[in-house]
Coordinates of C-alpha atoms and ligand atoms in Angstrom, one line a residue:
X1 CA 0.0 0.0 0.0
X2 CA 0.9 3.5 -1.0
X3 CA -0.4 6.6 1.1
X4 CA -0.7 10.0 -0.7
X5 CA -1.7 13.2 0.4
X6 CA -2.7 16.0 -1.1
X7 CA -3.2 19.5 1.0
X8 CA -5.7 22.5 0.5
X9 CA -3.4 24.0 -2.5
X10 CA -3.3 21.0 -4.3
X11 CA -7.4 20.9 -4.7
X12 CA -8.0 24.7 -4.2
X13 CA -10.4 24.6 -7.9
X14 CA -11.4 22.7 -10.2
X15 CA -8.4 22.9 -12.4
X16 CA -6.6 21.5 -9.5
X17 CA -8.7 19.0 -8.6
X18 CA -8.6 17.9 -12.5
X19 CA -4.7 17.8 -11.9
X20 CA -5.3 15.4 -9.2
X21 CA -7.0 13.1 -10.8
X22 CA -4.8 12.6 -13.7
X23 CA -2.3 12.1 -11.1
X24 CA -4.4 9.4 -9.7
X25 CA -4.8 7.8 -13.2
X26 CA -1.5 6.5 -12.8
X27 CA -2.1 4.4 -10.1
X28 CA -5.5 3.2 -10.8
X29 CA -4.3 -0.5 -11.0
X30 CA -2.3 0.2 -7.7
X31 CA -3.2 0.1 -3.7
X32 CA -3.3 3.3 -2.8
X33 CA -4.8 5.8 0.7
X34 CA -5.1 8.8 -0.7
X35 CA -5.8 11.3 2.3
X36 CA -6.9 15.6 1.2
X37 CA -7.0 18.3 3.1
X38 CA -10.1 20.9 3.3
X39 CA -9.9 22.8 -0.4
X40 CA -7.7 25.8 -0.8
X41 CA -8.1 27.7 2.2
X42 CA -11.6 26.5 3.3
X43 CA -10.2 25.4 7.2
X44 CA -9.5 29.4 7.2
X45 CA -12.8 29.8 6.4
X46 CA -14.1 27.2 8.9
X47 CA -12.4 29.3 11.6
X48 CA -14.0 32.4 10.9
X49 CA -17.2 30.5 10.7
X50 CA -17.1 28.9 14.7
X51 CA -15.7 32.2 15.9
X52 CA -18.9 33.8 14.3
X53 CA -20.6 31.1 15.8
X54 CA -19.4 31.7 19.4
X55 CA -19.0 35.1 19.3
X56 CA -20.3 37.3 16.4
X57 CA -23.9 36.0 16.0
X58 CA -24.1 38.2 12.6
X59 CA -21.7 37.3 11.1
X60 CA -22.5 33.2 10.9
X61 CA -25.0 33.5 7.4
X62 CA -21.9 35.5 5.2
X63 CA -19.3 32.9 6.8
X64 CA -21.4 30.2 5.5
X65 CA -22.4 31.6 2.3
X66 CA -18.7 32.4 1.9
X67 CA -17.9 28.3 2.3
X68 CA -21.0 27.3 0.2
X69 CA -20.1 29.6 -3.0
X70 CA -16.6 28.6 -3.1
X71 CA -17.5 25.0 -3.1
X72 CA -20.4 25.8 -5.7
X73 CA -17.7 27.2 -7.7
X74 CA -15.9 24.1 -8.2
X75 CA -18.8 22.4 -7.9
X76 CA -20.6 23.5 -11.2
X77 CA -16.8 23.5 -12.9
X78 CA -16.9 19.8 -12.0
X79 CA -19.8 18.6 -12.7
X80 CA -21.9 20.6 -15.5
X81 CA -24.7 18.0 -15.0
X82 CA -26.8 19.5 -11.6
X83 CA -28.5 16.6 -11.1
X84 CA -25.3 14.5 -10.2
X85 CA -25.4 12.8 -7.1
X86 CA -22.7 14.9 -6.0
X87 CA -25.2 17.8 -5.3
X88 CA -27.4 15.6 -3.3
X89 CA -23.9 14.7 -1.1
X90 CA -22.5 17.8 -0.6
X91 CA -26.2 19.1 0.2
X92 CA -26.5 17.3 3.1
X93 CA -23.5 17.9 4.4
X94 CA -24.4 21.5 4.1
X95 CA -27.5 20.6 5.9
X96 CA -25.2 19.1 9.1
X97 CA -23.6 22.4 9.2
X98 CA -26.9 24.3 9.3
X99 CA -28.5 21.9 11.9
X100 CA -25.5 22.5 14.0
X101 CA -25.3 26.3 14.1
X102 CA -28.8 26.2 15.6
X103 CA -27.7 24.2 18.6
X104 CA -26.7 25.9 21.7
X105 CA -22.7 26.4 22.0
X106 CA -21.1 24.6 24.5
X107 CA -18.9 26.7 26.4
X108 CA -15.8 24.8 25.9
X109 CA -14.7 26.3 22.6
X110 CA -12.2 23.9 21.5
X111 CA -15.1 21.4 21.5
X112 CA -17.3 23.6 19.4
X113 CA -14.4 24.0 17.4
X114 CA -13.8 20.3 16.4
X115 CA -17.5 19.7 16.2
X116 CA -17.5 22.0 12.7
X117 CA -13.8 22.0 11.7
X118 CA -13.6 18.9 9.7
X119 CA -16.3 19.7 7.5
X120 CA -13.5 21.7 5.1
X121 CA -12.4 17.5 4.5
X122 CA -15.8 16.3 4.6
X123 CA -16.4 18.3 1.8
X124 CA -13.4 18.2 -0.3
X125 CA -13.0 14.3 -0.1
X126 CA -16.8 13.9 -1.1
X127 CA -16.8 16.1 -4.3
X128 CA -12.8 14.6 -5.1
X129 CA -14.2 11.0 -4.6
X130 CA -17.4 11.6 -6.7
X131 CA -14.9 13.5 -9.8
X132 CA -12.1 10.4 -9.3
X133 CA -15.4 7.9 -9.9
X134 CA -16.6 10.0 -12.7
X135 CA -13.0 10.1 -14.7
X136 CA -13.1 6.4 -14.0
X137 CA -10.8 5.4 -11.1
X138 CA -12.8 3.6 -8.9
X139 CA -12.4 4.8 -5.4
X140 CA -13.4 4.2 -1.8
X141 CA -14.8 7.2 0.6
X142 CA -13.6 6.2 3.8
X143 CA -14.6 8.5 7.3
X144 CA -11.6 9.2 9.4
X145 CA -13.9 9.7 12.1
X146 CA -14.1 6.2 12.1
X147 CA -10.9 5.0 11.8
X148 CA -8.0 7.5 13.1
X149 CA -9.7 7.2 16.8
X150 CA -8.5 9.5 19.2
X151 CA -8.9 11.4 23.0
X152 CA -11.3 13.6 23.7
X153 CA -8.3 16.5 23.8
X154 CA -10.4 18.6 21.6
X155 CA -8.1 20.6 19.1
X156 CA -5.0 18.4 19.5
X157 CA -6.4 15.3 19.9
X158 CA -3.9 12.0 20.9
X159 CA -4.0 9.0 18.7
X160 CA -5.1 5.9 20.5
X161 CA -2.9 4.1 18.3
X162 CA -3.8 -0.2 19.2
X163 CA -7.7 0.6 18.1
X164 CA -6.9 3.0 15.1
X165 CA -4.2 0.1 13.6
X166 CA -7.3 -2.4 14.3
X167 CA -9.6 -0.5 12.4
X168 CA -7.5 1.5 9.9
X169 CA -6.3 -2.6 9.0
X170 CA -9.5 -4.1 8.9
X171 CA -10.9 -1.2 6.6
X172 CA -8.1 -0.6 3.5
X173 CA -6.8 -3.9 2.0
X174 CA -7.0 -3.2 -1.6
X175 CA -7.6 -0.7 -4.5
X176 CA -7.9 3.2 -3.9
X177 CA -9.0 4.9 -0.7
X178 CA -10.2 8.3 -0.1
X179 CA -9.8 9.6 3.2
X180 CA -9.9 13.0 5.7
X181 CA -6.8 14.8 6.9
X182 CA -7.0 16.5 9.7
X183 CA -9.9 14.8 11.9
X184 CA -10.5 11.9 13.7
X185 CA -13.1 10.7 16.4
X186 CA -13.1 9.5 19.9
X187 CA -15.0 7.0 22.0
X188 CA -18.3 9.2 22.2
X189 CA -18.6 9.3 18.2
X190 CA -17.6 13.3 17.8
X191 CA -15.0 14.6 15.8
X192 CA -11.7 15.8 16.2
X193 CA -9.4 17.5 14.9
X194 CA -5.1 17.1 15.3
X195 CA -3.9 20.9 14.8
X196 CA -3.8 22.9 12.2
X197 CA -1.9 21.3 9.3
X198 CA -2.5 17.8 10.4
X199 CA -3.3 16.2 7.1
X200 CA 0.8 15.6 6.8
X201 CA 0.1 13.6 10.2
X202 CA -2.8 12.0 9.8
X203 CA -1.0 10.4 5.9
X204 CA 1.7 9.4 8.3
X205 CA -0.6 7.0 10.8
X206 CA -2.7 5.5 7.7
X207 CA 1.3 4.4 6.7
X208 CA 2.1 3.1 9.9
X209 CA -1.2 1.4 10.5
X210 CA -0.9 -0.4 7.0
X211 CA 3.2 -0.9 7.0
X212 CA 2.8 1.0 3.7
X213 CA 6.0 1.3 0.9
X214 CA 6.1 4.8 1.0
X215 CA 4.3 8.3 1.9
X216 CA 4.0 10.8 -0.9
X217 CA 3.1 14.7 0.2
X218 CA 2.1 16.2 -3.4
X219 CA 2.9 19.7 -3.0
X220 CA 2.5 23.0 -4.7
X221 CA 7.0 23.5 -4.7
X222 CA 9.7 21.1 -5.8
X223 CA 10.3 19.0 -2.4
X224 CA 11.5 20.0 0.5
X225 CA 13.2 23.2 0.2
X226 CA 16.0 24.9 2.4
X227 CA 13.7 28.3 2.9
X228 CA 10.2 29.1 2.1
X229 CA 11.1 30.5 -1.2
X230 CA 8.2 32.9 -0.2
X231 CA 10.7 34.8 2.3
X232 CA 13.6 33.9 0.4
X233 CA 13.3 34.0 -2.9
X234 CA 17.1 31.6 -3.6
X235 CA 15.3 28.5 -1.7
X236 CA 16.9 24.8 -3.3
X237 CA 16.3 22.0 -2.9
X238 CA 16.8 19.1 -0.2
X239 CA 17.4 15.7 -2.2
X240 CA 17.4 13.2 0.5
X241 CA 17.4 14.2 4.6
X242 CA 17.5 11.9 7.1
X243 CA 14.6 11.4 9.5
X244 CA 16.2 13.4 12.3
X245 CA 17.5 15.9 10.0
X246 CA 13.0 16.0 9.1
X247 CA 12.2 16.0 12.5
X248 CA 14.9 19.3 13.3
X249 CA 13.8 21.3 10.4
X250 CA 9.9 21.1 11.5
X251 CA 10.6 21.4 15.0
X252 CA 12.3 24.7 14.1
X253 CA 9.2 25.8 12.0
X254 CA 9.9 24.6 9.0
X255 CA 6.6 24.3 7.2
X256 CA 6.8 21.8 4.6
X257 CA 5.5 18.8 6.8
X258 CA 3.6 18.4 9.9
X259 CA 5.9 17.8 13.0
X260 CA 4.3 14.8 14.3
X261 CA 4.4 13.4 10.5
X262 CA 8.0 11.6 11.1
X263 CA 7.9 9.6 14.3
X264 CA 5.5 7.0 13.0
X265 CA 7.4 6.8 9.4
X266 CA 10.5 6.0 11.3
X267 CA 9.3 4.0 13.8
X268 CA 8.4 1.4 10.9
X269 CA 11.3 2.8 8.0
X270 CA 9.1 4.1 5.3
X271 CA 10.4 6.7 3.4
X272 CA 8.4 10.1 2.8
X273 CA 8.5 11.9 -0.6
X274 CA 7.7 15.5 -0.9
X275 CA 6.9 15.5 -4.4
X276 CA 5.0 18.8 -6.7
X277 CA 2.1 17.9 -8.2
X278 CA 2.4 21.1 -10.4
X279 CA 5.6 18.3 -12.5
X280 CA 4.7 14.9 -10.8
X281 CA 7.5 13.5 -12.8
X282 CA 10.4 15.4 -11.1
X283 CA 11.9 13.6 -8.3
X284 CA 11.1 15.5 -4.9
X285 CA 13.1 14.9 -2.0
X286 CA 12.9 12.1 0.3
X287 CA 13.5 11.5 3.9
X288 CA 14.6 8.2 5.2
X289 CA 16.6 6.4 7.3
X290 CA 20.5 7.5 7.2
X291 CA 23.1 9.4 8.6
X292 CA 25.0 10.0 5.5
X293 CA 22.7 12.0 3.4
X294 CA 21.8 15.4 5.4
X295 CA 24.3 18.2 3.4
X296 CA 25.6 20.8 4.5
X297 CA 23.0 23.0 2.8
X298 CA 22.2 25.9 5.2
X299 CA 18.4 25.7 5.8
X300 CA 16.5 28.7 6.7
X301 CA 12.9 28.7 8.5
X302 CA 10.9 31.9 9.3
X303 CA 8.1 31.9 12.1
X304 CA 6.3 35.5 11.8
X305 CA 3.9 37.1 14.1
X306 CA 5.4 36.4 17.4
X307 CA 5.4 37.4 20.6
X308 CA 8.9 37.5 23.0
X309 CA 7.4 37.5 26.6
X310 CA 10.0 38.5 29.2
X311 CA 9.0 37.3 32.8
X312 CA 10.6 38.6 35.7
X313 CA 9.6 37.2 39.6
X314 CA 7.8 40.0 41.2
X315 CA 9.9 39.5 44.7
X316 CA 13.6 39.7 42.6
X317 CA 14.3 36.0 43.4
X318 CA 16.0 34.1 40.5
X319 CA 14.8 32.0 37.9
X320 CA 15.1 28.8 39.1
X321 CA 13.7 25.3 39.1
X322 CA 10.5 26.5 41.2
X323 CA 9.8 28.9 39.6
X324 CA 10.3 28.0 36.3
X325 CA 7.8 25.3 36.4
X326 CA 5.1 27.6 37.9
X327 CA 5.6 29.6 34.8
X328 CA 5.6 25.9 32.8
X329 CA 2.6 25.3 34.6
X330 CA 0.8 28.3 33.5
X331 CA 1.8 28.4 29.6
X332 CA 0.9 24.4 29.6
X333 CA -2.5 25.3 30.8
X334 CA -2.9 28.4 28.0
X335 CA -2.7 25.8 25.5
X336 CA 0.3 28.0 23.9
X337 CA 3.5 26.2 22.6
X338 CA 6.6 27.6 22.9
X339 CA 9.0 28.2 20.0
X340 CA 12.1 29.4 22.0
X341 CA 13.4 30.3 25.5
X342 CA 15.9 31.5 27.3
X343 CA 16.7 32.9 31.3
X344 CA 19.2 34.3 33.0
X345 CA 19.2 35.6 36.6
X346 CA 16.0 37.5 36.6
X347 CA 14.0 36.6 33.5
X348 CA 12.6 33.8 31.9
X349 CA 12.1 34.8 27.8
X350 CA 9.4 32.8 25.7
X351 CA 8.7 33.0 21.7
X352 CA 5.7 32.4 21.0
X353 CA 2.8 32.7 18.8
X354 CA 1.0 35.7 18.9
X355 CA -2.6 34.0 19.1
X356 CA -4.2 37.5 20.9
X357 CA -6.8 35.3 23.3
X358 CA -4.5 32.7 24.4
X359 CA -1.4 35.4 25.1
X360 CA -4.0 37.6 26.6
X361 CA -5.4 35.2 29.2
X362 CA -1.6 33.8 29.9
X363 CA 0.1 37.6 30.5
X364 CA -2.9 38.2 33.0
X365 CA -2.5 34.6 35.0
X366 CA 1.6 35.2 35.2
X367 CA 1.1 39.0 36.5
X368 CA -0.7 37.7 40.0
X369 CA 3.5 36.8 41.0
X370 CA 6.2 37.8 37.7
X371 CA 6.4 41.3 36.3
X372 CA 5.7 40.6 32.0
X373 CA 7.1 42.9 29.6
X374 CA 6.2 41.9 25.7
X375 CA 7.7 43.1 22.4
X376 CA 5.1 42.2 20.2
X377 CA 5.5 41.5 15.9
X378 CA 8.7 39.5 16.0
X379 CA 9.7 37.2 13.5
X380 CA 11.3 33.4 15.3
X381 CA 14.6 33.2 12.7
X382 CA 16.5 30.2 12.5
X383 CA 19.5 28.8 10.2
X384 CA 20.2 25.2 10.5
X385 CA 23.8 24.5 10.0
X386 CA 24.9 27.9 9.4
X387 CA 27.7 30.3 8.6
X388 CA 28.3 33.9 9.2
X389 CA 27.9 34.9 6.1
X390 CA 24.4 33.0 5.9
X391 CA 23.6 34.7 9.0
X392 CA 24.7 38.7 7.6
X393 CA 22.7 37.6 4.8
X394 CA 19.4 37.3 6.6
X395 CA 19.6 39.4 9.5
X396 CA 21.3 42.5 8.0
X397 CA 20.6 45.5 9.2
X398 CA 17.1 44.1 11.1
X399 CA 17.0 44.9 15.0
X400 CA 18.2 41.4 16.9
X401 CA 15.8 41.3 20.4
X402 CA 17.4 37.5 21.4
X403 CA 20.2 34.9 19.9
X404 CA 20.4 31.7 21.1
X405 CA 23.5 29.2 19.0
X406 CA 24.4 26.0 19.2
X407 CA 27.0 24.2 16.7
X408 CA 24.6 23.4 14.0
X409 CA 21.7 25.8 14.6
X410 CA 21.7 29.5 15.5
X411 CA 18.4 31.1 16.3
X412 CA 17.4 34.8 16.4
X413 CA 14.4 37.2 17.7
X414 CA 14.1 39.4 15.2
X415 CA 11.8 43.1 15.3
X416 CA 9.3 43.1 12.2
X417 CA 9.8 46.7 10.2
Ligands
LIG1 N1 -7.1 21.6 6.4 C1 -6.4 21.6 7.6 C2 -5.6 22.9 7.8 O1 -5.6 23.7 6.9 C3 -5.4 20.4 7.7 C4 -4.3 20.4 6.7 O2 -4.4 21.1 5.7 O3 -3.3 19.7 6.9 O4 -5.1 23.1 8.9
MG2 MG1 -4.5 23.1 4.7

């Protein structure tokens, strides 16, 4: 078995969904699990939609209408013929949506979250799966709600791993499957969701599950590249990395695959491509098992709109185990991950993301005993084995708030203009 994913960019219109498809052709004779993401940027849309829901009543009807045209959209490109069963599909779907902005919102927002979230995949695999039927590959819809099972840790759930191998085994043994990214479902039958960007993750526990060959992430750039050529415009390419080399680069930020994507590949040694489905034929880059391959390639990752936090006990004592895990306590409770710290006597710095409620909630539970000071629109910079002259090259004239260097990786805080 193969396992294939394709995220939002990949199937953000119809032309791109078309593109899919002939990639598919290919394998039609093949196993594959091919797992999509929500179209284009429809989870973004998703978002705006809940927060409507919870907290801007007015605004729920044009967030929906929003999601239902751009799915119409493709919809119509698709399929010409309105009386396709795909209308009837995607229709009641719609209908789930609507029945569930008229219930009460539970007060636990992360729950409300998950409970609309996956829809984006929902969608997006439905209308793929009826277009891949329609140009002749025969496929499977299968609901990752039913299969990738999970916690109940709304958001971010955890796989429970022994039941989602029983069922994810039981349920793709041969031919072409079509499953979610992103979601999953825990032992009270409500969805889930794994964090934003999951799809990467979810492609990786289908593998594992199966003991597939190989995972392929079809993106919209040429593999894995040393910089988002978005923010730095000479990216190249990475031919082959080694799994830890993966895990590094995504720990640092890197945004090419999901962070949690790797651990189950290794565990089992199957390789991950990271292939463009804009020239399928080009070779991508692949990560494996090996010390030999990782170059010396300086790689450059960008995390924008941060936040440096600098905490300071109010009663002048130093930063020490005690207190540091107060502070732990607190920033594991705010749900906030943290991208980069550092202390010295009197202050404890975080990076992190500048997610306004979060940060909001966590400055006012650390100013009952720590004094917080903030520097807000900061961009997380970091150069995996780097050299000066990479370093001058990036940070030039910008204004440094924080460094932070170890032999292969130097990190830097840097003020946005
Ligand atoms: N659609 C989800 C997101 O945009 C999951 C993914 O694309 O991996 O976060
Ligand atoms: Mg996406």
């Amino acid at each position: 078995m193969k396992v294939f994913k394709f995220g939002g960019a990949s199937v953000k219109s119809a032309d791109a969904v078309k593109n899919v498809s002939l990639i598919l052709k290919k394998y039609k004779e093949e196993d594959v699990v091919v797992i999509v993401s929500a179209m284009g940027k429809m989870t973004n849309a998703f978002e705006h939609l809940i927060n409507s829901y919870c907290y801007a009543k007015d605004e729920v009807k044009p967030a929906l209408n929003n999601i239902i045209d751009f799915h119409n959209e493709i919809l119509w490109d698709l399929f010409p013929n309105r009386s396709h069963q795909v209308y009837v599909l995607v229709n009641e779907l719609v209908s789930q949506i609507e029945d569930l902005l008229e219930k009460d919102i539970d007060e636990r927002f992360d729950k409300s979250y998950d409970t609309f979230i996956g829809y984006g995949e929902l969608l997006s695999t439905t209308i793929i799966a009826q277009y891949l039927t329609e140009q002749g590959i025969e496929v499977n819809w299968i609901d990752a709600r039913n299969l990738v099972k999970t916690n109940s840790d709304y958001r971010q759930a955890t796989i429970q791993w022994d039941k989602t191998k029983e069922v994810i085994s039981a349920s793709c043994t041969k031919g072409i499957y079509i499953s979610q990214g992103f979601i999953g479902g825990n032992n009270h039958n409500e969805m889930t969701s794994l964090g934003r960007e999951g799809s990467d993750f979810t492609a990786a526990i289908f593998a594992y599950c199966l003991d597939a060959e190989s995972v392929t992430i079809w993106k919209d750039v040429p593999g894995m590249l040393n910089a988002d050529p978005k923010y730095y415009p000479n990216a190249k390419k990475l031919e082959k990395i080694s799994y830890r080399e993966a895990i590094e680069l995504s720990y640092y930020g890197a945004s090419v695959i999901h962070p949690k994507t790797i651990k189950p590949l290794q565990n089992k040694d199957i390789p991950l491509y990271v292939k463009s489905f804009l020239n399928p034929i080009e070779s991508g880059s692949v990560i494996q098992q090996s010390d030999k391959f990782d170059t010396i390639l300086p790689s450059f990752i960008f995390i924008k709109d941060q936040i440096l936090l600098s905490i300071t006990p109010r009663d002048f004592s130093f930063i020490a185990e005690g207190n540091i895990s107060e502070i732990f306590k607190l920033i594991a409770d705010s749900g906030i991950k943290v991208n980069l710290m550092q202390n010295s006597a009197l202050n404890f710095s975080i990076c992190i993301k500048n997610d306004e409620r979060k940060v909001t909630k966590l400055i006012a539970d650390l100013a009952k005993n720590f004094k917080v000071l903030y520097n807000e629109h900061v961009t997380l910079f970091t150069v995996r084995h780097y050299t000066e002259d990479t370093i001058k090259e990036v940070v030039g004239v910008k204004k440094v708030l924080l460094e932070q260097r170890t032999r292969q990786t130097a990190r830097f805080i840097l003020q946005e203009e």
